[in-house]
PDB file of C-alpha atoms in Angstrom:
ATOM      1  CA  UNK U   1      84.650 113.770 146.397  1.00 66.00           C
ATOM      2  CA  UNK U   2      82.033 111.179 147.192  1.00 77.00           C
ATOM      3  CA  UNK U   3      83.553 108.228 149.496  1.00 80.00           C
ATOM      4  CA  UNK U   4      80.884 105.786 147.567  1.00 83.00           C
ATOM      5  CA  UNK U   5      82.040 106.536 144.687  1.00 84.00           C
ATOM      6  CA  UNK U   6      85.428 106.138 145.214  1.00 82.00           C
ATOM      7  CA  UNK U   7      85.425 102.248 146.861  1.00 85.00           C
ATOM      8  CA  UNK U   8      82.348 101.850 144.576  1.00 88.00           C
ATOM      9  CA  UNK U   9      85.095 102.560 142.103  1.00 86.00           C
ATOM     10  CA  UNK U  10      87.640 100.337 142.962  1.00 85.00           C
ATOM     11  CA  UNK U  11      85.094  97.369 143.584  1.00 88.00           C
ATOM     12  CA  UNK U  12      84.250  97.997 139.809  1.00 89.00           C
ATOM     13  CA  UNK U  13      88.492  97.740 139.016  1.00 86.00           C
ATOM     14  CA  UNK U  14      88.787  94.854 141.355  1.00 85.00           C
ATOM     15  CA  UNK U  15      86.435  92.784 139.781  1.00 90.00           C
ATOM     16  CA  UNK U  16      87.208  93.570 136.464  1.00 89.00           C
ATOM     17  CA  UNK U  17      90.896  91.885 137.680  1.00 83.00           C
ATOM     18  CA  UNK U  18      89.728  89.072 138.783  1.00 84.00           C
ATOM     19  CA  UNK U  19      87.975  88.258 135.362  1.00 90.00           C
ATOM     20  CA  UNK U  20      90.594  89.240 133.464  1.00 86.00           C
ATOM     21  CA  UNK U  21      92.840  86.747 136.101  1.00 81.00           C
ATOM     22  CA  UNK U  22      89.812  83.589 135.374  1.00 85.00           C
ATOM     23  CA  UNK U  23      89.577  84.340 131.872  1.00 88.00           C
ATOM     24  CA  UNK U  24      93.371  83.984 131.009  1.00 83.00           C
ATOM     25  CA  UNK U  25      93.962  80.850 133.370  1.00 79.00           C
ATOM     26  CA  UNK U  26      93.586  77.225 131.972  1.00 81.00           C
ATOM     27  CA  UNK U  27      94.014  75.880 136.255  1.00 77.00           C
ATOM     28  CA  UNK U  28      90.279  74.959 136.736  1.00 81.00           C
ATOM     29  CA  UNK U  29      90.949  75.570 140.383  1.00 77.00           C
ATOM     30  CA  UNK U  30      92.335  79.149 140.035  1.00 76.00           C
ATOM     31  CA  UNK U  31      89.586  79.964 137.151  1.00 83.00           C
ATOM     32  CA  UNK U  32      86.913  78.672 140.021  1.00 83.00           C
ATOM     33  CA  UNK U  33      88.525  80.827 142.417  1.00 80.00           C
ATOM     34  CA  UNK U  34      89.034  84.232 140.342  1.00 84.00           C
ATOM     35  CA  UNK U  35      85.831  84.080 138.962  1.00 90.00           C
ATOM     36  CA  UNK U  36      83.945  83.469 142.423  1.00 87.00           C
ATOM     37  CA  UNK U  37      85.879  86.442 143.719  1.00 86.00           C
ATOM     38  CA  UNK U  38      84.680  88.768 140.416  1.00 90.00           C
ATOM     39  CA  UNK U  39      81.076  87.916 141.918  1.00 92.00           C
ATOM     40  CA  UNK U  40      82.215  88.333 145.476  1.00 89.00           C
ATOM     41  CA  UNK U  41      83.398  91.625 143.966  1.00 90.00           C
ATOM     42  CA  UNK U  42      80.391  92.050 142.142  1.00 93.00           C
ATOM     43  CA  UNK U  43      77.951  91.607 144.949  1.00 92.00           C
ATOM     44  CA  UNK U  44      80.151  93.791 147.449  1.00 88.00           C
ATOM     45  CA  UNK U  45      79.891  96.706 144.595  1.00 92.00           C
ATOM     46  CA  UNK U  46      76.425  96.203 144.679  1.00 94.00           C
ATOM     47  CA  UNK U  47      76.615  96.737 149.046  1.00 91.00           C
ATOM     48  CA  UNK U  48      78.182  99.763 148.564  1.00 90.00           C
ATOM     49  CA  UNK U  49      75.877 101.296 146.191  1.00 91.00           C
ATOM     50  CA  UNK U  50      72.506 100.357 148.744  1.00 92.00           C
ATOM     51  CA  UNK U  51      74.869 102.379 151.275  1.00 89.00           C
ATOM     52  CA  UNK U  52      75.450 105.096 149.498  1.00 88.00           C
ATOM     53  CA  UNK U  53      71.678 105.411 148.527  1.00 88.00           C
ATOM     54  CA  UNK U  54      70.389 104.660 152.405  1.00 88.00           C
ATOM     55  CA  UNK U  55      72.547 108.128 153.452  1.00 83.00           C
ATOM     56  CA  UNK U  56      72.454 111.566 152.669  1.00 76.00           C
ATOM     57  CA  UNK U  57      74.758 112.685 149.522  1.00 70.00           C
ATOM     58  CA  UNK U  58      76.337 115.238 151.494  1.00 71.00           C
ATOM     59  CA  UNK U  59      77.153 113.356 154.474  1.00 69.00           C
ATOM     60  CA  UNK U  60      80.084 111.248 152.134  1.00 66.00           C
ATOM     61  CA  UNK U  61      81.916 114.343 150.824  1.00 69.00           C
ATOM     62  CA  UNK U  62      85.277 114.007 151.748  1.00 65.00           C
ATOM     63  CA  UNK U  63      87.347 116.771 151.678  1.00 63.00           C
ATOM     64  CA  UNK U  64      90.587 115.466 152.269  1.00 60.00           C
ATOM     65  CA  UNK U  65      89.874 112.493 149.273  1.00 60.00           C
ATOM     66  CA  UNK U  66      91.761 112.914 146.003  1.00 59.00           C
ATOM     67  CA  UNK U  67      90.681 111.928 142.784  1.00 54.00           C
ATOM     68  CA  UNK U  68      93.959 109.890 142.802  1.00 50.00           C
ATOM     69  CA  UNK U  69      93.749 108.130 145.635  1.00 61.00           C
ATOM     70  CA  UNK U  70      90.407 106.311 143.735  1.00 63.00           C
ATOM     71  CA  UNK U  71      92.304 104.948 140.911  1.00 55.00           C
ATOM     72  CA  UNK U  72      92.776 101.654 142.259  1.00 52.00           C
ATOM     73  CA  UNK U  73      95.834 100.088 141.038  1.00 51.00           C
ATOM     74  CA  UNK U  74      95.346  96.447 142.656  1.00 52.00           C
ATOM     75  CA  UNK U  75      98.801  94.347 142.906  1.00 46.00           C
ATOM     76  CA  UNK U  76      96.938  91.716 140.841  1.00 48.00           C
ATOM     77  CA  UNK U  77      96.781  93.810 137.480  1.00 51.00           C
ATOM     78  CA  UNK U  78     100.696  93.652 137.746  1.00 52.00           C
ATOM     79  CA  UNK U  79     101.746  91.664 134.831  1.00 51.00           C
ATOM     80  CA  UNK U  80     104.172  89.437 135.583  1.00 57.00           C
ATOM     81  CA  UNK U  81     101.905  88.709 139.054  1.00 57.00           C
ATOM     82  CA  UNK U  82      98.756  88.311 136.890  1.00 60.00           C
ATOM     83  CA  UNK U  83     101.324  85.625 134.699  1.00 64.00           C
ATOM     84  CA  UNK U  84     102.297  83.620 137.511  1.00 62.00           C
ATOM     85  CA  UNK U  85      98.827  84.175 139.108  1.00 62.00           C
ATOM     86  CA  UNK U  86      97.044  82.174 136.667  1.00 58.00           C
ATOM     87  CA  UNK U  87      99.159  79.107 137.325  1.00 58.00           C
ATOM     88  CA  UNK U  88      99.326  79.425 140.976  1.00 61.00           C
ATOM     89  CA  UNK U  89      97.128  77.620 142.958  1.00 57.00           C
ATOM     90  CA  UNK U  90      97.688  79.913 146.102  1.00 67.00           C
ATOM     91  CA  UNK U  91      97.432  82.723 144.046  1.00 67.00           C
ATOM     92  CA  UNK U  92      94.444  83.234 146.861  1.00 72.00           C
ATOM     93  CA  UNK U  93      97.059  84.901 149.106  1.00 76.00           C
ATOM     94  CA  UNK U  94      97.590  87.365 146.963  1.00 75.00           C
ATOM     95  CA  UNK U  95      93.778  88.048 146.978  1.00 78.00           C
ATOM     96  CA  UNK U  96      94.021  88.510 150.837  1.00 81.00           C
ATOM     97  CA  UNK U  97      96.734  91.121 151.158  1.00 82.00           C
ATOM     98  CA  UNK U  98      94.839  92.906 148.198  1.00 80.00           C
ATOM     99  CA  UNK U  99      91.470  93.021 150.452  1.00 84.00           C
ATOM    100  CA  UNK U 100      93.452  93.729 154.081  1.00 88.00           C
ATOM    101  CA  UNK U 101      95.105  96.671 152.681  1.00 87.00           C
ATOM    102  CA  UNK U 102      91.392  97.676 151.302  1.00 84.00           C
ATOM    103  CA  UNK U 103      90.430  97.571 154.994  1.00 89.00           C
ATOM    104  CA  UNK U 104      93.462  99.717 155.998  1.00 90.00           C
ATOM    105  CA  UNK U 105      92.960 102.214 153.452  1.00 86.00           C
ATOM    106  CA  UNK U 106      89.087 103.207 154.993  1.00 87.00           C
ATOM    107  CA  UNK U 107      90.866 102.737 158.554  1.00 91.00           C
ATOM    108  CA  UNK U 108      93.008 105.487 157.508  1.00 88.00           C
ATOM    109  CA  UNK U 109      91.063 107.315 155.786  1.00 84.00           C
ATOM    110  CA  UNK U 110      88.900 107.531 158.763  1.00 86.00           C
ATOM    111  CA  UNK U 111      91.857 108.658 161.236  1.00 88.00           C
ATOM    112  CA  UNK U 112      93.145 111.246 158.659  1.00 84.00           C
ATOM    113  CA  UNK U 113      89.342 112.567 158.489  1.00 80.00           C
ATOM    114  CA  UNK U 114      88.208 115.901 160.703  1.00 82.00           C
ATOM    115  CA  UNK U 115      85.012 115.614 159.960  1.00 79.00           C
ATOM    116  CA  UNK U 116      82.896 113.224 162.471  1.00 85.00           C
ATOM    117  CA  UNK U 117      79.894 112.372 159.566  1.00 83.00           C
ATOM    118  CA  UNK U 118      82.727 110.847 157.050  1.00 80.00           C
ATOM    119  CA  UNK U 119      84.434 109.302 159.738  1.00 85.00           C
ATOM    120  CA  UNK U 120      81.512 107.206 160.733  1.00 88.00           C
ATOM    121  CA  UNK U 121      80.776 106.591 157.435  1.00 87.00           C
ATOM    122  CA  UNK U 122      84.622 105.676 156.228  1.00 87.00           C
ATOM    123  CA  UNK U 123      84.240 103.025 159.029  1.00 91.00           C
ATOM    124  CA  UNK U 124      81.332 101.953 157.822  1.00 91.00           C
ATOM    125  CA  UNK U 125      83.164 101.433 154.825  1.00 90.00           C
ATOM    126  CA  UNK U 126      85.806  99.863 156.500  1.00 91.00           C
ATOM    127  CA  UNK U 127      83.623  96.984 158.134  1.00 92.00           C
ATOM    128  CA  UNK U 128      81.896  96.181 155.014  1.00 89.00           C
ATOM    129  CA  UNK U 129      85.269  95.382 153.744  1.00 89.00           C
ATOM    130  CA  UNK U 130      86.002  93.250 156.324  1.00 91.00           C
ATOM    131  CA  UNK U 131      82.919  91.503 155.889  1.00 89.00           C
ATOM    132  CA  UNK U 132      84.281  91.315 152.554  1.00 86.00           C
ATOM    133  CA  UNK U 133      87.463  90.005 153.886  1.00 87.00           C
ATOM    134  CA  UNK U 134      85.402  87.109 155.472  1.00 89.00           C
ATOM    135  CA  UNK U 135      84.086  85.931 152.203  1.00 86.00           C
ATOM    136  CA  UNK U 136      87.120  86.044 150.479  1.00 81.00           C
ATOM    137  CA  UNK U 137      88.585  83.268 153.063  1.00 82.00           C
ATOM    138  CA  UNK U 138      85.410  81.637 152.612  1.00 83.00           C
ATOM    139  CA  UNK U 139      85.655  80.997 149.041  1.00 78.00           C
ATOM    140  CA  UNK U 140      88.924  79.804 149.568  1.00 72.00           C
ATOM    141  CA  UNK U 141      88.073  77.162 151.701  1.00 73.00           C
ATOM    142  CA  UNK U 142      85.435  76.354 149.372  1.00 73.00           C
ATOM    143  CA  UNK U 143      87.326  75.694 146.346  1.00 68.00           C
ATOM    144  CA  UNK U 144      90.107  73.848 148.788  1.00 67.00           C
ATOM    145  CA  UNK U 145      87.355  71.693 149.995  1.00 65.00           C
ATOM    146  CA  UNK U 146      87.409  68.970 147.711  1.00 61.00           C
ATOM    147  CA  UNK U 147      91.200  68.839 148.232  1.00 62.00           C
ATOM    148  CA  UNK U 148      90.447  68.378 152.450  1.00 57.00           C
ATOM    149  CA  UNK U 149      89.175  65.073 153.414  1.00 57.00           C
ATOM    150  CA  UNK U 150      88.735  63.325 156.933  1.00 55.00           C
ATOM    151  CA  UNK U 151      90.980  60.250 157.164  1.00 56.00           C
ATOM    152  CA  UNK U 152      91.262  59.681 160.741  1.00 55.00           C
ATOM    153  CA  UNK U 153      91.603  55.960 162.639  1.00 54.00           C
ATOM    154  CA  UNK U 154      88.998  56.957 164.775  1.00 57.00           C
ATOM    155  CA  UNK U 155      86.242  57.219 161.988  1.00 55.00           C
ATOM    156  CA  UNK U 156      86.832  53.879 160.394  1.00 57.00           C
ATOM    157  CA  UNK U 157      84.603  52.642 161.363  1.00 55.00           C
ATOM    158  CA  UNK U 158      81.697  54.470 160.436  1.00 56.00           C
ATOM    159  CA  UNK U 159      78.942  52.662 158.042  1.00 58.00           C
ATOM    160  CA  UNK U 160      78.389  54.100 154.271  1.00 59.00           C
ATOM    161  CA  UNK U 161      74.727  54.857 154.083  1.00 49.00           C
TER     162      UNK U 161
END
C-alpha cells in the first residue's frame, strides 16, 4: 500500500471531524476553533499530496502497511466526546493528543519498517505532522487570544495613541 495514500487518507477523515465538530456546536469559540482546524486539516492534506507527487510511486510502497491500519478512527468521531466536544471550550486538548499520536503512528511505522526508502519517507511523514502539530497549538492560541490581555502595574502608564 501507498504511505500517501494512507495519511492522505486520514487527513481527508480528520477534517471531515472537525466540520462535523463546528457544524454541530452553537460555542462561537469552539465553532472558530474546529473549523480553523478542518482548514489546518485541509491545507496539511493538500502537503501530503505535493509529497507524494515530488517522489517516485514506488519508493512509498509499504509492505508491512495494512489496509486497516488507514481507516482512521480519530477519538473525536466518538459520540459522546463529539457531544461534550461541542460545548467544551478546551475541547482543543483533545485535538492535541489526536495529532501527537498521528506523529507516533509514522514514528512507528518507520521503526517497524525494513526497508530504508519508506523509512525515510515515513519520517518524512512524521515531521510534516509535527509541523502540523505546531499549527494546531497555534490556532489555539489564536482563538485564546482575545481572552489573554496584558494588565501589568508596570505598563500603566503607557499613552493610548
Amino acid at each position: 500500500m501507498n504511505i500517501f495514500d494512507c495519511a492522505i487518507k486520514m487527513e481527508e477523515e480528520s477534517r471531515i471531524s472537525y466540520e462535523k465538530l463546528a457544524a454541530s456546536t452553537a460555542v462561537p469559540e469552539v465553532k472558530n476553533l474546529f473549523t480553523l482546524l478542518a482548514e489546518s486539516e485541509q491545507e496539511h492534506h493538500d502537503a501530503l499530496v505535493r509529497m507524494k507527487r515530488s517522489l517516485d510511486p514506488q519508493k512509498a510502497q509499504f509492505k508491512d502497511l495494512q489496509e486497516a491500519a488507514c481507516l482512521f478512527k480519530p477519538l473525536l468521531a466518538k459520540r459522546d466526546l463529539m457531544a461534550e466536544l461541542v460545548r467544551q471550550p478546551d475541547a482543543y486538548l483533545h485535538v492535541v493528543k489526536e495529532e501527537e499520536e498521528g506523529v507516533r503512528f509514522y514514528e512507528d511505522l518507520a521503526a517497524q519498517s525494513k526497508d530504508e526508502e519508506a523509512r525515510k519517507i515515513l519520517l518524512m511523514i512524521a515531521d510534516e505532522e509535527r509541523k502540523h502539530l505546531g499549527i494546531v497549538k497555534n490556532i489555539y492560541s489564536f482563538v485564546e487570544s482575545p481572552k489573554n490581555f496584558l494588565a501589568w502595574g508596570e505598563f500603566s502608564n503607557l499613552k493610548e495613541y
